[in-house]
XYZ file of C-alpha atoms in Angstrom:
484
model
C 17.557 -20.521 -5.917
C 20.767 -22.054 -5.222
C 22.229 -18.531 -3.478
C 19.299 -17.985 -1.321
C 19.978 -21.084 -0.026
C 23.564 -20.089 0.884
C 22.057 -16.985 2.158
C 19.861 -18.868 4.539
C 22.669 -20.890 6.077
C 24.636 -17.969 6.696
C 22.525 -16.669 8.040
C 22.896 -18.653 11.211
C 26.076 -18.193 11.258
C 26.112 -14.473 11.176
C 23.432 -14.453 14.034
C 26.510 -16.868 16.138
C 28.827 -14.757 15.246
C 27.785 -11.358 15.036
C 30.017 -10.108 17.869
C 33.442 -10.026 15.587
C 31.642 -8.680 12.694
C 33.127 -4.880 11.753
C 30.777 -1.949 10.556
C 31.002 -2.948 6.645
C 30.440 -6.436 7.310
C 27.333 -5.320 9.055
C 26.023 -2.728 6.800
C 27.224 -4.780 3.757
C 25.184 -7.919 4.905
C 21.855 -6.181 5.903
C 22.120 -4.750 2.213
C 22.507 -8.554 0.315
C 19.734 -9.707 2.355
C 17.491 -7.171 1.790
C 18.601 -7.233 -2.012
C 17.730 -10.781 -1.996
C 14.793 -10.166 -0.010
C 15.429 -12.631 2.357
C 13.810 -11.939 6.197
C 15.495 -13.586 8.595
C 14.774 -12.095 11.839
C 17.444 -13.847 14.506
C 19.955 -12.931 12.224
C 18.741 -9.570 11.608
C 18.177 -9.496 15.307
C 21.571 -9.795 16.029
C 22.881 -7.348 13.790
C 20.784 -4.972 15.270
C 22.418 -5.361 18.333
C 25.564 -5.327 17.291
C 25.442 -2.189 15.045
C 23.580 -0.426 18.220
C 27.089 -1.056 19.792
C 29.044 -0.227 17.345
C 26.538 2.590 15.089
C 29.694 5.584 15.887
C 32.186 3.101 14.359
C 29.285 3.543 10.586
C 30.383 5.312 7.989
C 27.728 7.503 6.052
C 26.950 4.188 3.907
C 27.037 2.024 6.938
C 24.577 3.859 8.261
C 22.074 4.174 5.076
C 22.718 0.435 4.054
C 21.722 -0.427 7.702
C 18.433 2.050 7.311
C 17.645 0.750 4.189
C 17.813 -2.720 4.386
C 15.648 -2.499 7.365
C 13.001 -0.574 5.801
C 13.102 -2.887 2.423
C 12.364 -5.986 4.767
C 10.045 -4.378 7.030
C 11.347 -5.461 10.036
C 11.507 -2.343 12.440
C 13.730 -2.266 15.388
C 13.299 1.017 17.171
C 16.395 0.972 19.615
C 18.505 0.237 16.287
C 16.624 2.838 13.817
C 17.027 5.433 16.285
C 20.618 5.054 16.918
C 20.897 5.133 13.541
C 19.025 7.892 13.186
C 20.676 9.715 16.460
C 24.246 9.255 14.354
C 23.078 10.706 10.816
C 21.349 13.460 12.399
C 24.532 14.504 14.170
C 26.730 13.915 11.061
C 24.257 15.576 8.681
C 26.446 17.897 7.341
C 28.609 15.077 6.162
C 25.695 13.144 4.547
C 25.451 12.817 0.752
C 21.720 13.315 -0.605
C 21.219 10.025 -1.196
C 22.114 8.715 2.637
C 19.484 11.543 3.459
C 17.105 10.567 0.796
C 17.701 6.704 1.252
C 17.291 6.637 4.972
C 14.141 8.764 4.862
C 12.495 6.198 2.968
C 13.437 3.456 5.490
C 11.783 5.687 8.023
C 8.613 5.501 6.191
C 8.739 2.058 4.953
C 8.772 1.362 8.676
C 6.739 4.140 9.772
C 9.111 5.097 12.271
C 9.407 9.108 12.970
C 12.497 10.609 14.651
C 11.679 14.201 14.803
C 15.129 15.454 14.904
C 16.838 13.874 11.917
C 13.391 15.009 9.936
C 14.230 18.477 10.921
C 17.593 18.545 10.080
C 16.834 16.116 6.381
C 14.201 18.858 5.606
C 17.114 21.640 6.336
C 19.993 20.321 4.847
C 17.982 18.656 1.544
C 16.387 22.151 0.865
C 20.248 23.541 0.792
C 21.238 20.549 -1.331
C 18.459 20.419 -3.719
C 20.266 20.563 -6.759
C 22.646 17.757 -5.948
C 19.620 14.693 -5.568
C 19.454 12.795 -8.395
C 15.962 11.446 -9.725
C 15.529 8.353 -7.359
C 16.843 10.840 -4.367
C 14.084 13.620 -5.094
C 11.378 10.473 -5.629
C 12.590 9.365 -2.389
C 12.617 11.995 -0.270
C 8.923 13.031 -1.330
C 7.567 10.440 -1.252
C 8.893 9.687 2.342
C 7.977 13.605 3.322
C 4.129 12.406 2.601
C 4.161 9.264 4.562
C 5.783 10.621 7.689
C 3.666 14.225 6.895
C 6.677 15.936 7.408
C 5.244 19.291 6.304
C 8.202 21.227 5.225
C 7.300 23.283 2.333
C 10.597 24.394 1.946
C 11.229 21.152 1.110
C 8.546 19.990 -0.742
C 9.326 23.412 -3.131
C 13.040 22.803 -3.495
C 12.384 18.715 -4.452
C 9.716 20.107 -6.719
C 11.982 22.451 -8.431
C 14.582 19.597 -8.652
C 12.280 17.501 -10.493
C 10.901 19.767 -12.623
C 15.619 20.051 -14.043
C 15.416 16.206 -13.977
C 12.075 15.353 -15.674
C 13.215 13.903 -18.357
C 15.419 11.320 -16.624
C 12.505 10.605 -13.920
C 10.968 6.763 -14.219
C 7.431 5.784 -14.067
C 8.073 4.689 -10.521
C 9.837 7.648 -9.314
C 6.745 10.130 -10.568
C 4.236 7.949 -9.414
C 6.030 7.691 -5.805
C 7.011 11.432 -6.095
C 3.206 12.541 -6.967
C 2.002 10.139 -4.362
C 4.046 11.905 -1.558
C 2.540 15.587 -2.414
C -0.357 14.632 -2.611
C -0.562 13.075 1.276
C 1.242 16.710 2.231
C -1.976 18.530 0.696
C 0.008 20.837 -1.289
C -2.337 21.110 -4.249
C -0.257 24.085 -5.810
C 2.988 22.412 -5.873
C 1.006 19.450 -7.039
C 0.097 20.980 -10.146
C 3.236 22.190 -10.301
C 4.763 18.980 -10.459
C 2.005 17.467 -12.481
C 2.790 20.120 -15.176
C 6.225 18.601 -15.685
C 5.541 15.549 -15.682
C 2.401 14.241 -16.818
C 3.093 14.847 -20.974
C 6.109 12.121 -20.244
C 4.076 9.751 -18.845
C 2.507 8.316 -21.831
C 6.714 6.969 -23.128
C 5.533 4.372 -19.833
C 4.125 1.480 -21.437
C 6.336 -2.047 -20.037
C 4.450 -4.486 -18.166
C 6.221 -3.476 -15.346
C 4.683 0.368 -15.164
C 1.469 -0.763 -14.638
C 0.778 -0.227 -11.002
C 2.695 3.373 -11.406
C -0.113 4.294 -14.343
C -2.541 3.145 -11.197
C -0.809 5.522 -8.421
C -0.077 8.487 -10.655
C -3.560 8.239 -12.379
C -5.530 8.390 -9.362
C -2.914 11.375 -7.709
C -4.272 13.405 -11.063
C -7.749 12.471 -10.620
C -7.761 13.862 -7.077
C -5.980 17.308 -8.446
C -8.570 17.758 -10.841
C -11.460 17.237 -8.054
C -10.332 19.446 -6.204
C -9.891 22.221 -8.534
C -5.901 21.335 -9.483
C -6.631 20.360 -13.255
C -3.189 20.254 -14.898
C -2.556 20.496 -18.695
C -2.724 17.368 -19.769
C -4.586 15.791 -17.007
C -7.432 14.606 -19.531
C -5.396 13.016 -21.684
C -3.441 11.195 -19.672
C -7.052 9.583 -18.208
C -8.202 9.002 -21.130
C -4.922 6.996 -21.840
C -5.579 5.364 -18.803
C -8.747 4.054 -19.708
C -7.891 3.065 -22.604
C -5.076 1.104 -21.708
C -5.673 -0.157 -18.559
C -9.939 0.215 -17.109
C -11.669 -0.302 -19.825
C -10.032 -3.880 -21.232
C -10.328 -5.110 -17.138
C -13.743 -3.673 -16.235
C -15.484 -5.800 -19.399
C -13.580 -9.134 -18.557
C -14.736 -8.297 -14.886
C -18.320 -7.580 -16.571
C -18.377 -10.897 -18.267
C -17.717 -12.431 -15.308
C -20.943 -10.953 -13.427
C -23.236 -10.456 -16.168
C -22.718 -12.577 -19.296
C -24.334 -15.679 -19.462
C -23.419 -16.992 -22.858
C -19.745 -17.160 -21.492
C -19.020 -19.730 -18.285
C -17.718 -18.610 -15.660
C -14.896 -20.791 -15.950
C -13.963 -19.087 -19.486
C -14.905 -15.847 -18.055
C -12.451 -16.194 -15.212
C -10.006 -17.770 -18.105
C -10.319 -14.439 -19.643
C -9.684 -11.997 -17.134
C -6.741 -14.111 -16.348
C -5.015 -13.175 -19.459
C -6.222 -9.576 -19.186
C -4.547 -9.340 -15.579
C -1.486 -11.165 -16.800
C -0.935 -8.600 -19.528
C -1.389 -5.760 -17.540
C 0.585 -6.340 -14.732
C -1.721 -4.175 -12.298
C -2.862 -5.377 -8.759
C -5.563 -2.580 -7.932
C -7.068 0.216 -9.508
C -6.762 2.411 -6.874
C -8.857 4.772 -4.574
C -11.020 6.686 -7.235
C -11.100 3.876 -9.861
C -11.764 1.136 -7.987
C -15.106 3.110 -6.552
C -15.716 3.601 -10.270
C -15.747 -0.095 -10.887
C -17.751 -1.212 -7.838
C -20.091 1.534 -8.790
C -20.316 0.391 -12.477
C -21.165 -3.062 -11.030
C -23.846 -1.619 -8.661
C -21.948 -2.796 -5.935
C -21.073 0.253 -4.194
C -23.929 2.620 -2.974
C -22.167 3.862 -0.428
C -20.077 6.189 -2.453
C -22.525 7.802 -4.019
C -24.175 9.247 -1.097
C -22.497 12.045 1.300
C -23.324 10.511 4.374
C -21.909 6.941 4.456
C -24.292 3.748 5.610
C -24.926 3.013 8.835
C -23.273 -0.412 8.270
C -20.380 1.415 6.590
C -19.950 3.449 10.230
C -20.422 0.269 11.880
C -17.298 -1.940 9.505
C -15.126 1.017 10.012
C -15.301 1.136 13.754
C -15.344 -2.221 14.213
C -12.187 -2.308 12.170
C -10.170 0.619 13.679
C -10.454 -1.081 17.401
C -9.237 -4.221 15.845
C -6.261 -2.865 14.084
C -5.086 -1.490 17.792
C -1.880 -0.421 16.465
C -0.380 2.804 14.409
C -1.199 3.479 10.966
C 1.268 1.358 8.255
C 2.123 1.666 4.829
C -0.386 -0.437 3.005
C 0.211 -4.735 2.749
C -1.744 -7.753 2.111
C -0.947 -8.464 5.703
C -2.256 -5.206 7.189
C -5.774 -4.895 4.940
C -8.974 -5.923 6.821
C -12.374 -6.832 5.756
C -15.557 -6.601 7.849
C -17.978 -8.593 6.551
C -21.996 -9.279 7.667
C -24.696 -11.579 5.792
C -28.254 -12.677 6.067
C -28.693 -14.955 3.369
C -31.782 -17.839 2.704
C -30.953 -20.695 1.027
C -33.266 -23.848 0.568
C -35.428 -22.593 3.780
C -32.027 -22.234 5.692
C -30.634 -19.011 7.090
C -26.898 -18.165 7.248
C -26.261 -15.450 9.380
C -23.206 -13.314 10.316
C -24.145 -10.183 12.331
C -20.423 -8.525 11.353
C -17.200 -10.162 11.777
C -13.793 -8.459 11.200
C -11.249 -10.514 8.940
C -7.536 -10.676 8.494
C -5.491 -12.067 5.510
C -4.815 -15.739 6.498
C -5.445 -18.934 4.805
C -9.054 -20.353 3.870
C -7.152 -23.885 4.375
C -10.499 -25.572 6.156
C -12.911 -24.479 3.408
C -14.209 -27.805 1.599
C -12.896 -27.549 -2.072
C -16.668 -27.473 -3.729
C -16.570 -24.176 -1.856
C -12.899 -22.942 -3.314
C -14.546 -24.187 -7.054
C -17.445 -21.720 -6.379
C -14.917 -18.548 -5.553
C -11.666 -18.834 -7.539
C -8.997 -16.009 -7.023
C -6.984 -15.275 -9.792
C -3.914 -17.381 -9.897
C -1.395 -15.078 -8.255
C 1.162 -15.003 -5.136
C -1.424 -14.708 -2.030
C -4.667 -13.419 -3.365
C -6.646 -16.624 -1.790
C -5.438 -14.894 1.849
C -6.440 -11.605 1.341
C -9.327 -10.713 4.105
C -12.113 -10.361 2.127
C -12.107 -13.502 0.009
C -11.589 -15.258 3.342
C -15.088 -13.250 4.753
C -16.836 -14.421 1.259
C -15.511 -18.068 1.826
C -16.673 -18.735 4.625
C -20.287 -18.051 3.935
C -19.460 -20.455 0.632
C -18.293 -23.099 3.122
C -21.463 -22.631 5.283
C -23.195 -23.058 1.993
C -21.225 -26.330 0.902
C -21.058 -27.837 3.808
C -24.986 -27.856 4.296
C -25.103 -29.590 0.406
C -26.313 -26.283 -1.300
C -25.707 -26.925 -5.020
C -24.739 -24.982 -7.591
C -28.698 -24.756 -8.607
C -29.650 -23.933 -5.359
C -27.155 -21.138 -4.654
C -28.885 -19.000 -7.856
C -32.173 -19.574 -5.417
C -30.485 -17.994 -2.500
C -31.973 -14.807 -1.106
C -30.596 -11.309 0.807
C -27.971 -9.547 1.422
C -24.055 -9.535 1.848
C -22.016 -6.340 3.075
C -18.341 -6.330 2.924
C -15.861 -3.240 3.919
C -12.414 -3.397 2.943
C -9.664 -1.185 4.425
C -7.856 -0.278 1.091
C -8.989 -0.893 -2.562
C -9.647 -4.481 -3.469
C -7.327 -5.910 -5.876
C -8.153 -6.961 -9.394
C -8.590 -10.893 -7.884
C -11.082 -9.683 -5.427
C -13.179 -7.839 -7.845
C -12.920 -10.980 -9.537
C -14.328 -13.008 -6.569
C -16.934 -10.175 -6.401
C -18.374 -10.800 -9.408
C -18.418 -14.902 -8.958
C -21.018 -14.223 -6.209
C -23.081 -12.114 -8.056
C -23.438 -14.758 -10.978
C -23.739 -17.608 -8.772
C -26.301 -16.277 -6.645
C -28.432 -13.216 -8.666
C -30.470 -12.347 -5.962
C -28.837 -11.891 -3.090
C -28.209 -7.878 -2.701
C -23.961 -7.657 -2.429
C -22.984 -4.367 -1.003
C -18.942 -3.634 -1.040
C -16.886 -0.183 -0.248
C -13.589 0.712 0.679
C -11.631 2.758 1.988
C -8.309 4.030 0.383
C -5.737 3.108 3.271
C -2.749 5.603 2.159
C -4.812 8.486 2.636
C -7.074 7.102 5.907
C -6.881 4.369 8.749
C -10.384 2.923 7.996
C -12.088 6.139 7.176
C -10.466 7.947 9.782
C -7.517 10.517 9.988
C -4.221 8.250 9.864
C -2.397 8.266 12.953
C 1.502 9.133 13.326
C 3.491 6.566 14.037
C 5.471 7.145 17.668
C 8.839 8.717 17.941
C 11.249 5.925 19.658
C 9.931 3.786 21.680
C 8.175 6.043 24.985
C 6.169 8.099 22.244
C 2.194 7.616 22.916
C 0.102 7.174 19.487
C -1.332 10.381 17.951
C -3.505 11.804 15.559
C -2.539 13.004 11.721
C -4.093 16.290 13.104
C -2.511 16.454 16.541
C -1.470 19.952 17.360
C 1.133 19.023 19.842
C 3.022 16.758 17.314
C 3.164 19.513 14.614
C 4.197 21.898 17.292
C 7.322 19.436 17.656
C 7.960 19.739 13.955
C 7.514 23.296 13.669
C 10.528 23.877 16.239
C 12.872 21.535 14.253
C 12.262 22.441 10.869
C 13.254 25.515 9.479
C 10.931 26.451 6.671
């Protein structure tokens, strides 16, 4: 505590006096904030400038720890990333693999595509291949995925890599690694991957690898669907269960359904569960499992999504107005519509799009009634603010707890990427407190779509229009650069 608050004084100082600051000092201080994780945009503001002046003075690990502290605090600044960009693409040949490597996962941290230094990455990686070490080949595919930087050239070489360096690989670096094939739809080099690396997962057991068990379990699931089963693949979901879905899916059960328990000891209980695990989300596949297992989700089930599903995803897509991102608490949204009856009053909401922010106004009865697990920021995400404010409507009118399991219809709720454990959570509050109202909830998984459409590509620099995942013209630009 006491060094961040060192860090935060200077950083004023190093936004007053950026101008006699030299390269090192530069790259050195982006990577100590970042480290520290410390966002502090005038400074970092100023640096930018000043390394945009002085980016041919960088050496190699200027340049990266510049990229990369960037990218680890999200804060993108085109005219800086692509001067940054513009120098390591010129000096690629000079570039160790993990400047290549480490800047390429700035680019997609930030979702920021310079067509030129992918080219020349995807070139002079596939010649390097054997000298990335584990993080650099985790990296680097992963980052390939995000930015679809279809190289399979590439993807192959990074793949063959991995395969020599299984053994040293973390659960983070498969999971990320796995992730970023799978966005490239390369289902044979997928398997091919998954073949190497699936019989080590089970030596991941720390608290800290459960949200890789999520991200690699679900990239296996979605092999097997579509035809990719792996040796091993059964197992390792089995495991999965076992460990992780089953022992969360009853406490969220007992929650919903089981009236000997309160719900305050039910909550109590999945409390400790999620504590123990470690996990945030079950992911795109499992999560659907879950809602479906709580007769939540319909909408899954069927091939042709609700009209009210159509309607949520739409309405959320012209509300996002920008580019596609990485998934964050800050960039989920929830569209949310209700016609509920309570004591001879009707609550409507004909759809409404929300955004994480606080439910600071709600009256605390109505915070008793919905409790989010107690973890950093799950009372802002979007759709326990949509379900909140009905509960407030509720409250405020003096709708008791009695009354509420008298309330009648129906709730829908759409959430752009897989509701976290806590929202599940809040899920199942409403469907003990008020048994017959009908609550419909579906999702979409946001690393594979922008609310159930294609995700868009980020633009290149700053006079780049927005396009399409499956714009011709843009993969015509990366076909030129990259030689495959």
């Amino acid at each position: 505590p006491r060094s961040r608050e060192v860090l935060e004084i200077l950083a004023w100082e190093v936004a007053k006096r950026g101008r006699g600051l030299i390269p090192q000092d530069l790259g050195n201080i982006v990577w100590a904030y970042a480290t520290a994780g410390i966002r502090n945009r005038e400074m970092m503001q100023a640096i930018a400038a000043e390394a945009v002046r002085k980016v041919r003075r960088f050496t190699a690990q200027d340049l990266a720890n510049c990229s990369w502290g960037f990218g680890k605090l999200d804060i993108c600044c085109d005219e800086l990333m692509t001067a940054l960009a513009d120098e390591m693409t010129h000096r690629m040949g000079k570039l160790e693999p993990q400047h290549m490597s480490t800047t390429a996962w700035a680019h997609a941290r930030l979702c920021f595509v310079h067509p030129e230094f992918l080219a020349a990455v995807a070139e002079a990686a596939t010649e390097a291949a054997g000298r990335f070490d584990a993080r650099g080949v985790s990296n680097l595919l992963w980052a390939s995925g995000v930015l679809v930087l279809r190289s399979e050239a590439l993807v192959r070489a990074m793949v063959g890599r991995a395969g020599c360096l299984a053994p040293r690989l973390t659960a983070q670096e498969i999971s990320s690694a796995a992730l970023g094939i799978r966005l490239l739809d390369q289902p044979e080099l997928l398997c091919q991957f998954l073949e190497s690396v699936v019989p080590l997962f089970y030596n991941f057991r720390s608290p800290g690898d459960g949200p890789h068990w999520v991200t690699f379990a679900n990239v296996v699931r979605s092999a097997v669907r579509y035809g990719q089963e792996c040796w091993g693949s059964a197992q390792l979901e089995s495991h999965f269960r076992q460990l992780l879905l089953n022992p969360v899916t009853r406490a969220l059960e007992k929650v919903a359904l089981d009236n000997t328990l309160s719900i305050s000891d039910a909550l109590a209980s999945l409390q400790i569960m999620f504590d123990a695990i470690n996990v945030p989300c079950f992911g795109e596949f499992y999560t659907r499992e879950v809602l479906c297992g709580l007769r939540l989700d319909d909408a899954s089930r069927s091939g042709t999504p609700p009209k009210w599903v159509v309607e949520a995803r739409k309405s959320c897509l012209e509300a996002s107005a920008g580019r596609w991102r990485v998934p964050s608490s800050d960039g989920i949204m929830a569209f949310a519509s209700w016609e509920v009856c309570c004591e001879r009053t009707a609550y409507l909401n004909p759809g409404k799009v929300y955004w994480t922010s606080w439910a600071d106004e709600a009256l605390n009865s109505a915070k008793e009634l919905l409790q989010p697990l107690q973890h950093v920021k799950r009372e802002m995400h979007a759709e326990y603010v949509a379900l909140m404010e009905l509960f407030d409507e509720l409250g405020r009118s003096g709708s008791s707890e009695e009354a509420l399991r008298t309330c009648e219809g129906s709730i829908f709720v759409y959430v752009s990427h897989c509701p976290c454990i806590s929202c599940l959570g809040v899920f199942c509050q409403v469907l003990r407190r008020c048994p017959n109202v009908a609550l419909r909830v579906t999702c979409d998984d946001a690393w594979t779509t922008r609310c159930g459409h294609p995700r868009d590509l980020p633009p290149v620099g700053r006079e780049r229009p927005l396009r399409g995942v499956q714009d011709e013209e843009w993969h015509q630009v990366l076909r030129v650069c990259v030689k495959k």
